[in-house]
Coordinates of C-alpha atoms in Angstrom, one line a residue:
Chain S
X1 CA 141.2 65.6 45.2
X2 CA 144.8 66.0 45.5
X3 CA 144.9 67.0 41.9
X4 CA 142.0 69.8 42.5
X5 CA 143.9 71.2 45.4
X6 CA 146.9 71.5 44.0
X7 CA 146.0 73.2 41.1
X8 CA 143.8 75.5 43.1
X9 CA 147.1 76.5 44.9
X10 CA 149.2 76.6 41.8
X11 CA 146.5 79.1 40.4
X12 CA 146.3 81.3 43.3
X13 CA 149.9 81.5 43.3
X14 CA 150.1 82.2 39.7
X15 CA 147.7 85.0 40.0
X16 CA 149.0 86.5 43.0
X17 CA 152.5 86.7 41.1
X18 CA 151.1 88.2 38.1
X19 CA 149.3 90.9 40.2
X20 CA 152.4 91.6 42.0
X21 CA 154.1 92.2 39.2
X22 CA 151.6 94.3 38.1
X23 CA 153.5 96.9 40.2
X24 CA 150.5 99.3 41.3
X25 CA 149.4 99.0 44.8
X26 CA 145.7 98.0 44.3
X27 CA 146.9 95.1 42.3
X28 CA 149.9 94.3 44.4
X29 CA 147.5 94.1 47.7
X30 CA 145.1 91.9 45.7
X31 CA 148.1 89.7 44.6
X32 CA 149.5 89.5 48.5
X33 CA 146.1 88.5 49.3
X34 CA 145.7 85.8 46.9
X35 CA 149.3 84.5 47.7
X36 CA 148.5 84.5 51.4
X37 CA 145.6 82.3 50.5
X38 CA 147.6 80.0 48.4
X39 CA 150.1 79.8 51.3
X40 CA 147.4 79.1 53.7
X41 CA 146.1 76.2 51.7
X42 CA 149.7 74.9 51.0
X43 CA 150.2 75.0 54.7
X44 CA 147.2 73.1 55.5
X45 CA 148.1 70.3 53.1
X46 CA 151.6 69.8 54.7
X47 CA 149.7 67.8 56.8
X48 CA 148.5 65.4 54.5
X49 CA 145.0 65.5 53.0
X50 CA 142.6 63.3 55.1
X51 CA 138.4 63.3 54.7
X52 CA 136.4 63.5 57.8
X53 CA 139.0 63.1 60.5
X54 CA 139.0 64.9 63.5
X55 CA 142.3 66.8 64.6
X56 CA 141.7 65.3 68.3
X57 CA 142.3 61.7 69.0
X58 CA 139.5 59.4 69.9
X59 CA 136.8 61.4 67.9
X60 CA 137.2 59.4 64.5
X61 CA 138.5 56.4 63.6
X62 CA 141.9 58.3 62.1
X63 CA 143.0 61.8 63.0
X64 CA 143.9 64.8 61.1
X65 CA 147.1 66.3 61.8
X66 CA 146.5 69.6 64.1
X67 CA 149.5 71.0 63.8
X68 CA 149.3 72.4 60.4
X69 CA 145.7 73.6 61.4
X70 CA 147.2 75.8 64.3
X71 CA 149.8 77.0 61.8
X72 CA 147.4 78.0 59.3
X73 CA 145.5 80.0 62.1
X74 CA 148.5 82.0 63.1
X75 CA 149.4 82.6 59.6
X76 CA 145.8 84.1 58.7
X77 CA 146.1 86.0 61.8
X78 CA 149.5 87.5 61.0
X79 CA 148.5 87.9 57.0
X80 CA 145.1 89.9 58.0
X81 CA 147.4 92.3 60.3
X82 CA 149.9 92.8 57.3
X83 CA 147.2 93.1 54.6
X84 CA 145.8 95.7 56.9
X85 CA 148.6 97.7 57.3
X86 CA 149.7 97.6 53.2
X87 CA 146.3 98.8 52.7
X88 CA 146.4 101.6 54.7
X89 CA 150.3 102.3 53.3
X90 CA 148.9 102.1 50.0
X91 CA 146.5 105.0 50.7
X92 CA 149.0 107.2 52.3
X93 CA 151.2 106.4 49.3
X94 CA 148.6 107.6 46.7
X95 CA 148.2 110.8 48.7
X96 CA 152.0 111.4 49.1
X97 CA 153.3 110.2 45.8
X98 CA 150.3 111.4 43.6
X99 CA 150.0 108.2 41.8
X100 CA 149.6 104.5 42.6
X101 CA 152.9 103.1 41.2
X102 CA 154.9 101.3 43.5
X103 CA 158.3 103.4 42.4
X104 CA 156.2 106.4 43.2
X105 CA 156.5 107.6 39.6
X106 CA 155.0 107.0 36.2
X107 CA 156.8 105.1 33.4
X108 CA 155.0 106.7 30.4
X109 CA 155.1 110.1 29.6
X110 CA 151.1 110.8 29.2
X111 CA 150.8 109.9 32.9
X112 CA 153.6 111.9 34.0
X113 CA 151.6 114.9 32.4
X114 CA 148.6 113.8 34.3
X115 CA 150.8 113.7 37.7
X116 CA 152.4 117.0 37.2
X117 CA 148.7 118.6 36.2
X118 CA 147.5 117.3 39.4
X119 CA 150.2 118.9 41.2
X120 CA 149.9 122.4 39.6
X121 CA 146.1 121.8 40.8
X122 CA 147.0 121.3 44.2
X123 CA 149.5 124.3 44.3
X124 CA 146.7 126.5 42.7
Chain X
X1 CA 163.5 82.4 88.9
X2 CA 166.3 81.7 87.3
X3 CA 164.7 79.1 84.9
X4 CA 162.4 81.9 83.6
X5 CA 165.6 84.1 83.0
X6 CA 165.5 82.6 79.5
X7 CA 162.0 84.2 78.9
X8 CA 162.8 87.5 80.2
X9 CA 164.2 89.3 77.2
X10 CA 160.9 88.3 75.1
X11 CA 158.6 89.1 78.1
X12 CA 160.0 92.5 79.6
X13 CA 159.9 94.5 76.3
X14 CA 156.5 93.2 75.5
X15 CA 155.4 94.2 79.1
X16 CA 157.1 97.6 78.7
X17 CA 155.5 98.3 75.3
X18 CA 151.9 97.1 76.7
X19 CA 152.3 99.4 79.9
X20 CA 153.5 102.3 77.5
X21 CA 150.1 101.8 75.7
X22 CA 148.0 102.2 78.7
X23 CA 146.5 105.2 80.6
X24 CA 149.1 106.4 82.9
X25 CA 151.8 106.2 80.2
X26 CA 149.8 106.7 77.2
X27 CA 149.3 110.4 76.6
X28 CA 152.4 111.4 79.0
X29 CA 155.4 111.7 76.9
X30 CA 157.4 112.0 79.8
X31 CA 156.3 109.2 81.4
X32 CA 156.5 107.1 78.2
X33 CA 160.3 108.3 78.0
X34 CA 160.9 107.3 81.8
X35 CA 159.5 104.0 81.5
X36 CA 161.2 103.1 78.2
X37 CA 164.7 104.1 79.0
X38 CA 164.0 102.4 82.4
X39 CA 162.9 99.2 80.9
X40 CA 165.3 99.1 78.7
X41 CA 167.9 99.2 81.0
X42 CA 166.0 96.2 83.1
X43 CA 166.1 94.4 79.6
X44 CA 169.5 94.9 79.2
X45 CA 170.4 93.7 82.8
X46 CA 168.3 90.6 82.4
X47 CA 170.1 89.7 79.1
X48 CA 173.3 90.2 80.2
X49 CA 172.8 87.9 83.4
X50 CA 171.2 85.4 80.8
X51 CA 174.7 86.0 79.4
X52 CA 176.6 85.5 82.1
X53 CA 174.4 82.4 83.2
X54 CA 174.9 80.5 80.1
X55 CA 178.5 81.2 79.8
X56 CA 178.7 79.5 83.1
X57 CA 176.2 76.6 83.0
X58 CA 176.0 76.2 79.4
X59 CA 172.7 76.0 77.1
X60 CA 169.7 76.3 78.7
X61 CA 166.5 75.5 77.1
X62 CA 162.9 77.0 78.3
X63 CA 160.0 74.9 77.6
X64 CA 157.0 77.2 77.1
X65 CA 153.9 76.4 78.9
X66 CA 156.2 73.4 80.2
X67 CA 155.2 71.4 76.7
X68 CA 158.5 69.6 76.2
X69 CA 160.4 70.0 73.0
X70 CA 159.4 68.5 69.9
X71 CA 155.8 68.9 70.8
X72 CA 155.9 72.5 72.7
X73 CA 157.8 75.8 71.9
X74 CA 161.2 75.9 73.3
X75 CA 163.3 79.0 73.9
X76 CA 167.1 78.1 73.4
X77 CA 169.9 80.4 75.4
X78 CA 172.9 79.1 74.0
X79 CA 176.0 81.5 74.1
X80 CA 175.7 83.0 70.7
X81 CA 171.6 83.9 71.2
X82 CA 172.2 85.1 74.5
X83 CA 175.3 87.4 73.4
X84 CA 172.9 88.7 70.5
X85 CA 170.1 89.2 72.9
X86 CA 172.2 91.4 74.8
X87 CA 173.6 93.1 72.0
X88 CA 170.1 93.9 70.9
X89 CA 168.7 94.9 74.4
X90 CA 171.7 97.3 74.6
X91 CA 171.0 98.7 71.1
X92 CA 167.1 99.2 72.0
X93 CA 168.0 100.9 75.4
X94 CA 170.6 103.3 73.1
X95 CA 168.1 104.1 70.6
X96 CA 165.2 104.8 73.1
X97 CA 167.7 107.0 75.0
X98 CA 168.9 109.0 71.9
X99 CA 165.3 109.5 70.7
X100 CA 164.5 110.8 74.1
X101 CA 165.8 114.3 72.5
X102 CA 162.9 114.9 70.5
X103 CA 162.8 112.5 67.9
X104 CA 160.1 110.7 69.5
X105 CA 157.7 113.3 69.1
X106 CA 157.4 113.5 65.4
X107 CA 154.6 110.7 65.5
X108 CA 152.9 108.7 67.8
X109 CA 154.0 105.5 69.7
X110 CA 157.7 105.7 69.2
X111 CA 158.5 103.7 72.5
X112 CA 156.2 101.0 72.5
X113 CA 157.0 100.3 69.1
X114 CA 160.5 100.2 69.8
X115 CA 160.3 97.4 72.5
X116 CA 158.1 95.9 70.1
X117 CA 160.9 95.5 67.9
X118 CA 163.0 94.5 70.6
X119 CA 160.9 91.8 71.8
X120 CA 160.5 90.4 68.1
X121 CA 164.5 90.5 67.4
X122 CA 165.0 89.1 70.9
X123 CA 162.5 86.4 70.1
X124 CA 163.9 85.4 66.9
X125 CA 167.1 84.8 68.3
X126 CA 166.2 83.0 71.2
X127 CA 163.6 80.4 69.6
X128 CA 164.3 77.1 68.7
X129 CA 161.0 76.5 66.9
X130 CA 161.1 77.2 63.2
X131 CA 157.5 78.4 63.0
X132 CA 157.8 80.4 65.8
X133 CA 160.9 82.2 64.2
X134 CA 158.4 83.2 61.4
X135 CA 156.2 84.5 64.0
X136 CA 159.0 86.8 65.8
X137 CA 160.1 87.8 62.3
X138 CA 156.4 89.3 61.7
X139 CA 156.4 90.7 65.0
X140 CA 159.7 92.5 64.3
X141 CA 158.8 93.5 61.1
X142 CA 155.4 94.9 61.4
X143 CA 156.9 96.9 64.3
X144 CA 159.8 97.8 61.8
X145 CA 157.3 99.0 59.1
X146 CA 155.7 101.2 61.8
X147 CA 159.0 102.6 63.0
X148 CA 160.2 103.3 59.3
X149 CA 157.0 105.3 58.4
X150 CA 157.6 107.2 61.9
X151 CA 157.9 110.9 61.2
X152 CA 158.7 110.4 57.6
X153 CA 158.0 112.4 54.4
X154 CA 157.2 111.5 50.9
X155 CA 160.7 109.9 49.9
X156 CA 160.2 107.5 53.2
X157 CA 156.7 106.7 52.1
X158 CA 158.0 105.0 48.6
X159 CA 160.7 103.2 50.5
X160 CA 158.5 101.9 53.2
X161 CA 156.0 100.8 50.5
X162 CA 158.5 98.8 48.6
X163 CA 159.8 97.2 52.1
X164 CA 156.7 96.5 53.0
X165 CA 155.5 94.6 49.9
X166 CA 158.7 92.9 49.5
X167 CA 159.0 91.4 53.1
X168 CA 155.2 90.1 52.7
X169 CA 156.2 88.6 49.3
X170 CA 159.3 87.4 51.9
X171 CA 156.7 86.0 54.3
X172 CA 154.6 84.0 52.0
X173 CA 158.1 82.3 50.9
X174 CA 158.9 81.5 54.3
X175 CA 155.4 79.9 54.8
X176 CA 155.6 77.9 51.7
X177 CA 159.2 76.7 52.9
X178 CA 158.0 76.0 56.4
X179 CA 155.1 73.7 54.7
X180 CA 157.4 71.9 52.6
X181 CA 159.7 71.4 55.4
X182 CA 157.0 70.2 57.7
X183 CA 155.6 67.9 55.1
X184 CA 158.8 66.1 54.6
X185 CA 160.2 66.4 58.1
X186 CA 157.0 66.0 60.2
X187 CA 158.2 68.6 62.7
X188 CA 159.2 72.3 63.1
X189 CA 161.6 72.1 66.1
X190 CA 165.0 72.9 64.8
X191 CA 166.8 70.4 67.0
X192 CA 164.3 67.7 65.9
X193 CA 164.4 68.9 62.4
X194 CA 168.1 68.5 62.2
X195 CA 167.5 64.9 63.5
X196 CA 165.0 63.8 61.1
X197 CA 166.9 65.4 58.2
X198 CA 169.6 62.8 58.5
X199 CA 167.1 60.2 58.1
X200 CA 165.4 61.3 54.9
X201 CA 165.1 58.7 52.0
X202 CA 164.0 59.2 48.4
X203 CA 162.1 62.0 46.9
X204 CA 161.8 63.6 50.5
X205 CA 165.6 64.3 50.0
X206 CA 164.7 66.9 47.3
X207 CA 161.7 68.3 48.6
X208 CA 163.5 68.8 52.1
X209 CA 166.3 70.7 49.7
X210 CA 163.5 73.0 48.1
X211 CA 162.3 73.9 51.4
X212 CA 165.9 74.5 52.5
X213 CA 166.9 76.7 49.9
X214 CA 163.4 78.4 49.9
X215 CA 164.4 79.5 53.4
X216 CA 167.8 80.6 52.1
X217 CA 165.7 83.2 49.8
X218 CA 163.8 84.5 52.9
X219 CA 166.9 84.8 54.9
X220 CA 169.0 86.5 52.3
X221 CA 166.0 88.9 51.9
X222 CA 165.9 89.7 55.5
X223 CA 169.9 89.9 55.6
X224 CA 169.8 91.7 52.3
X225 CA 172.5 89.5 50.5
X226 CA 172.6 90.1 46.5
X227 CA 170.5 90.3 44.6
X228 CA 168.1 90.8 47.3
X229 CA 169.6 93.8 49.1
X230 CA 168.4 96.5 46.8
X231 CA 165.8 97.8 49.5
X232 CA 168.3 98.1 52.1
X233 CA 170.4 101.5 51.2
X234 CA 167.0 103.0 50.2
X235 CA 165.0 101.9 53.3
X236 CA 167.9 102.7 55.5
X237 CA 168.7 106.0 54.4
X238 CA 165.4 107.2 54.2
X239 CA 164.4 106.1 57.8
X240 CA 164.8 108.2 60.8
X241 CA 168.5 107.8 61.5
X242 CA 167.5 106.3 65.3
X243 CA 165.7 104.1 63.5
X244 CA 168.2 103.2 61.1
X245 CA 170.6 102.6 64.0
X246 CA 168.0 100.0 65.7
X247 CA 167.5 98.4 62.0
X248 CA 171.5 97.8 62.3
X249 CA 170.3 94.5 64.1
X250 CA 167.5 93.3 61.5
X251 CA 170.0 92.3 58.7
X252 CA 171.7 90.3 61.7
X253 CA 168.7 88.5 62.3
X254 CA 168.8 87.2 58.9
X255 CA 172.4 86.3 59.0
X256 CA 172.0 84.7 62.4
X257 CA 168.9 82.5 61.2
X258 CA 171.4 81.3 58.3
X259 CA 173.7 80.1 61.0
X260 CA 171.6 78.4 62.5
X261 CA 169.6 76.5 59.9
X262 CA 172.8 75.8 57.6
X263 CA 174.9 74.7 60.4
X264 CA 172.5 72.9 62.6
X265 CA 169.6 71.6 60.2
X266 CA 171.6 71.3 57.1
X267 CA 175.1 71.0 58.8
X268 CA 177.7 68.3 59.1
X269 CA 175.7 65.7 60.1
X270 CA 172.6 66.1 57.2
X271 CA 174.3 63.0 55.1
X272 CA 173.0 64.2 51.5
X273 CA 171.9 67.5 52.4
X274 CA 174.7 68.8 54.3
X275 CA 176.5 72.2 53.4
X276 CA 173.8 72.1 50.4
X277 CA 173.7 76.0 50.5
X278 CA 177.3 76.4 50.8
X279 CA 178.4 77.4 47.6
X280 CA 175.4 79.7 47.0
X281 CA 176.3 81.5 50.0
X282 CA 179.8 81.8 49.5
X283 CA 179.7 83.4 45.8
X284 CA 176.7 85.8 46.7
X285 CA 178.3 86.7 49.9
X286 CA 181.5 87.6 47.8
X287 CA 179.5 89.5 45.3
X288 CA 177.6 91.3 48.0
X289 CA 180.8 92.5 49.3
X290 CA 181.7 94.0 45.9
X291 CA 178.3 95.5 45.2
X292 CA 178.4 96.9 48.8
X293 CA 181.8 98.3 48.5
X294 CA 180.7 100.3 45.0
X295 CA 177.7 101.5 46.7
X296 CA 179.9 103.0 49.4
X297 CA 182.1 104.4 46.9
X298 CA 178.9 106.0 45.2
X299 CA 177.5 107.2 48.2
X300 CA 176.6 111.3 48.3
X301 CA 175.8 111.4 51.9
X302 CA 176.8 110.1 54.8
X303 CA 173.6 108.0 55.7
X304 CA 173.4 106.0 52.3
X305 CA 177.1 105.3 52.7
X306 CA 176.6 103.6 56.4
X307 CA 173.8 101.8 54.8
X308 CA 176.0 100.5 52.1
X309 CA 178.7 99.7 54.6
X310 CA 175.9 97.5 56.3
X311 CA 175.6 95.7 53.1
X312 CA 179.4 95.0 52.9
X313 CA 179.0 93.6 56.8
X314 CA 176.5 91.5 55.8
X315 CA 178.6 90.3 52.7
X316 CA 181.5 89.6 55.1
X317 CA 179.3 87.9 57.7
X318 CA 177.5 85.4 55.1
X319 CA 181.0 84.2 53.7
X320 CA 182.0 83.4 57.0
X321 CA 178.7 81.7 57.6
X322 CA 179.7 79.9 54.3
X323 CA 183.1 78.6 55.5
X324 CA 181.4 76.6 58.5
X325 CA 184.3 75.9 60.5
X326 CA 184.5 76.9 64.3
X327 CA 187.2 79.3 63.7
X328 CA 185.1 81.1 61.0
X329 CA 181.9 81.1 63.1
X330 CA 183.8 82.6 66.0
X331 CA 185.1 85.5 63.9
X332 CA 182.0 85.9 62.5
X333 CA 180.1 86.2 66.0
X334 CA 182.8 89.0 67.0
X335 CA 182.5 90.9 63.6
X336 CA 178.5 90.8 64.0
X337 CA 178.7 92.5 67.4
X338 CA 181.3 95.1 66.3
X339 CA 179.8 96.0 62.7
X340 CA 176.2 96.4 64.7
X341 CA 177.3 98.7 67.1
X342 CA 179.5 100.5 64.8
X343 CA 176.8 101.0 62.2
X344 CA 174.4 102.3 64.6
X345 CA 176.6 104.7 65.9
X346 CA 177.6 106.0 62.4
X347 CA 173.9 106.4 61.8
X348 CA 173.4 108.5 65.0
X349 CA 176.5 110.2 64.3
X350 CA 175.2 111.2 60.6
X351 CA 171.9 112.5 62.0
X352 CA 173.8 114.9 64.7
X353 CA 176.3 116.1 61.9
X354 CA 173.1 116.5 59.6
X355 CA 171.1 118.7 62.0
X356 CA 174.4 120.8 63.0
X357 CA 175.2 121.8 59.1
X358 CA 171.9 122.9 58.3
X359 CA 170.8 122.7 54.6
X360 CA 173.6 120.7 53.8
X361 CA 172.6 118.0 56.1
X362 CA 174.9 115.2 55.6
X363 CA 175.8 115.2 52.0
X364 CA 179.4 114.9 51.3
X365 CA 180.1 118.3 50.2
X366 CA 181.5 121.4 51.8
X367 CA 179.2 123.1 54.1
X368 CA 179.1 125.2 57.3
X369 CA 181.0 123.8 60.0
X370 CA 179.4 121.6 62.8
X371 CA 179.0 123.6 66.1
X372 CA 180.8 120.6 68.0
X373 CA 183.7 119.7 66.0
X374 CA 185.9 118.4 68.2
X375 CA 183.1 116.0 70.0
X376 CA 181.4 114.7 66.7
X377 CA 184.6 114.9 64.8
X378 CA 186.4 112.4 67.3
X379 CA 183.4 110.3 67.7
X380 CA 183.3 109.8 63.8
X381 CA 187.0 109.3 63.8
X382 CA 186.8 106.4 65.9
X383 CA 183.7 105.0 64.4
X384 CA 185.6 105.2 61.0
X385 CA 188.8 103.5 62.1
X386 CA 186.7 100.7 63.4
X387 CA 184.4 100.6 60.7
X388 CA 187.4 100.4 58.2
X389 CA 188.9 97.9 60.4
X390 CA 192.4 99.6 60.9
X391 CA 194.4 99.0 64.0
X392 CA 194.2 99.5 67.0
X393 CA 190.3 99.3 67.3
X394 CA 188.0 96.5 66.9
X395 CA 187.3 96.4 63.4
X396 CA 191.1 95.5 63.0
X397 CA 190.7 92.5 65.5
X398 CA 187.8 91.4 63.5
X399 CA 189.2 91.7 60.3
X400 CA 192.5 89.8 60.9
X401 CA 190.4 87.1 62.6
X402 CA 188.0 86.8 59.6
X403 CA 191.4 86.8 57.1
X404 CA 193.2 84.0 59.1
X405 CA 189.5 81.8 59.3
X406 CA 189.1 81.9 55.5
X407 CA 192.7 81.2 54.9
X408 CA 192.4 77.4 54.4
X409 CA 188.7 77.9 52.7
X410 CA 188.3 76.3 49.2
X411 CA 188.5 79.8 47.2
X412 CA 189.6 81.7 50.3
X413 CA 192.4 83.6 48.2
X414 CA 189.0 85.5 46.0
X415 CA 187.8 86.3 49.4
X416 CA 190.8 87.8 50.4
X417 CA 191.1 89.7 47.4
X418 CA 187.7 90.9 47.3
X419 CA 187.6 91.5 51.1
X420 CA 191.1 93.6 51.0
X421 CA 190.0 95.6 48.1
X422 CA 186.7 96.4 49.1
X423 CA 188.5 97.7 52.6
X424 CA 190.5 99.9 50.7
X425 CA 187.7 101.3 48.9
X426 CA 185.9 101.8 52.3
X427 CA 188.9 103.6 53.6
X428 CA 189.2 105.8 50.6
X429 CA 185.4 107.0 50.7
X430 CA 185.3 106.8 54.7
X431 CA 188.1 109.0 54.9
X432 CA 187.1 111.5 52.0
X433 CA 183.4 111.7 53.6
X434 CA 185.3 112.6 56.9
X435 CA 187.7 115.1 55.8
X436 CA 185.0 116.7 53.5
X437 CA 182.6 117.0 56.4
X438 CA 184.6 118.3 59.2
X439 CA 187.5 120.1 57.1
X440 CA 185.8 121.6 54.0
X441 CA 184.1 124.5 55.1
X442 CA 182.5 127.2 53.6
X443 CA 181.2 130.2 55.6
X444 CA 180.9 130.5 59.2
X445 CA 178.2 128.5 61.7
X446 CA 176.2 131.3 63.4
X447 CA 175.8 131.2 67.3
X448 CA 172.3 129.8 67.4
X449 CA 173.3 126.8 65.8
X450 CA 171.8 123.7 67.1
X451 CA 173.7 121.8 69.7
X452 CA 173.5 118.1 70.3
X453 CA 170.8 117.3 73.2
X454 CA 172.8 115.5 76.1
X455 CA 170.7 112.4 75.9
X456 CA 171.8 112.3 72.2
X457 CA 175.5 112.5 73.1
X458 CA 175.3 110.2 75.8
X459 CA 173.7 107.6 73.5
X460 CA 176.2 108.1 70.6
X461 CA 179.1 108.1 73.3
X462 CA 177.8 104.6 74.7
X463 CA 177.8 103.2 71.1
X464 CA 181.2 104.7 70.0
X465 CA 183.0 103.4 73.4
X466 CA 181.9 100.0 72.5
X467 CA 184.6 99.7 70.1
X468 CA 187.7 100.5 72.3
X469 CA 186.5 98.4 75.0
X470 CA 185.9 95.5 72.6
X471 CA 189.6 95.8 71.8
X472 CA 190.5 96.2 75.5
X473 CA 188.3 93.3 76.4
X474 CA 189.3 91.5 73.1
X475 CA 190.8 88.1 75.1
X476 CA 187.7 87.6 77.3
X477 CA 185.4 88.3 74.3
X478 CA 187.1 86.1 71.6
X479 CA 187.2 83.4 74.0
X480 CA 183.5 83.9 74.6
X481 CA 182.8 84.0 70.7
X482 CA 184.8 80.7 70.3
X483 CA 182.6 79.0 73.1
X484 CA 179.5 80.5 71.2
X485 CA 180.7 79.0 68.0
X486 CA 181.6 75.6 69.3
X487 CA 178.4 75.3 70.9
X488 CA 176.8 76.7 67.6
X489 CA 178.6 73.7 66.1
X490 CA 177.8 71.0 68.4
X491 CA 175.3 69.1 67.0
X492 CA 175.0 66.2 69.4
X493 CA 175.1 68.5 72.4
X494 CA 172.2 70.6 71.2
X495 CA 170.0 67.8 70.6
X496 CA 170.8 66.3 73.8
X497 CA 169.9 69.8 75.4
X498 CA 167.0 70.2 73.6
X499 CA 165.3 66.9 73.3
X500 CA 166.8 65.4 76.3
X501 CA 165.5 61.8 77.0
X502 CA 162.6 62.0 74.5
X503 CA 163.7 60.1 71.7

């Protein structure tokens, strides 16, 4: 189980980092979400992985560490709020900057032309 | 009542912010302003009382919900955190006052967000629990995201997008670091962590080291240490000046967290892990000073220059954190207060100057004269002298203290060289900026030019006057800084205070 669990975390982090480095707002948002899933799983594992144990004393023969569960809960709530914010910000960025690049400008020439065309259209 | 005093700097801004969102103030800007400034005053007074109390009776520990230390979350008010909380509350009050002149009309919810930011920063300074530190970081960050967008334009959206994404990645790294540390140490209470670090064995030592260094990455990001400082000049110079002035405290949260983590948890007593980040911090700090100074020289407008000055001050502070002696920490504490107040004052002054110069705004070129040259010029002169570190103002006291405390540090001569050359660069560019803006004039100002609002002037003067006051009361202040530094380095004392008879 440890191997499966840790490779899940690793895969999620790898995907998340890859998507964030795409530097376009939608992939970046997805990447951040994946990264936060990975982080939540990781936090959960920091209290050791146990099967069929309650997080309350006396409900099973052993007990699972309750603290990481509380930490993950907090982290999920915060992660949701932040993701919601960054989604709204990405939409606004798309509207304000004319494209979805994180830097607000395209690198390639062809897409720059698209941007300027759009500006002209909006002016007209 | 007095035992609850420690929690007031966190609770009061929260109550103020929530109250301002509710019906009586919800739609009424005037009422909201009154409540905002009023609650700002109350928070500042409560923080100041806390400061006096910690000076008299020493560190006070507040267990939230009466759950005692290693299990529950504690708020620790030692002299250092009490001082920083007072500084934050004061800064919040001043920025709230400044924004009453009209900045708060440019978007909704300025005042509640300001109080939420103060809540987050105060909480981060007071908390004694690493995960709770993360939560307060997020509180202050989400308030700062919204404040950054407040009344902004396109340039602002771009900077905000980068800032938000960078900080979200930073938060993930923070959580990973906390997970590693919890996995190895089995606790997240900072004092308990410090105790457990000494008992680590085998591979856990390396794991804890990884966790600690990941924390360093996070704090370096929040504190804008090289190479993670590139977001700062852009973000601070595109934000509304009053927001940037408020943000002057935010980089200090990163520096403060470094002080806590690397002098308490991974400090003297930590065995194999003691001083693990010292070398990193030292060289990165020196490089940050160099980059900041180059940034100051290259700045084309006042706000960008001040943003780069913030980078220089962060570099200086982190170098002092890396030295890790009581003297250097005391110098850092004095300099921290000074640099926060002065950079906030300069941000606000840059805004006033920009408003009065019309189209030229705050670019450092010849333009039409400002309508209140004596007042603004005088304030700018005082702030500039302070920020450069020339006698007789507080920057000079701070600088002498910094140089003296790094005299015996390994590679201290490098720091002297870099710091003095950087100061020269700052001297050149700030004096050039000042003389260009105030003396190099083209055309005449018309009579209908905008004049500064009394609230704005009052706020700026409050900040600018702090500098001479910090010199006049340099004696008691430096004694207090020394006391705070001693408490910061007092490992066993803190353990005793926080954990008491538990272990």
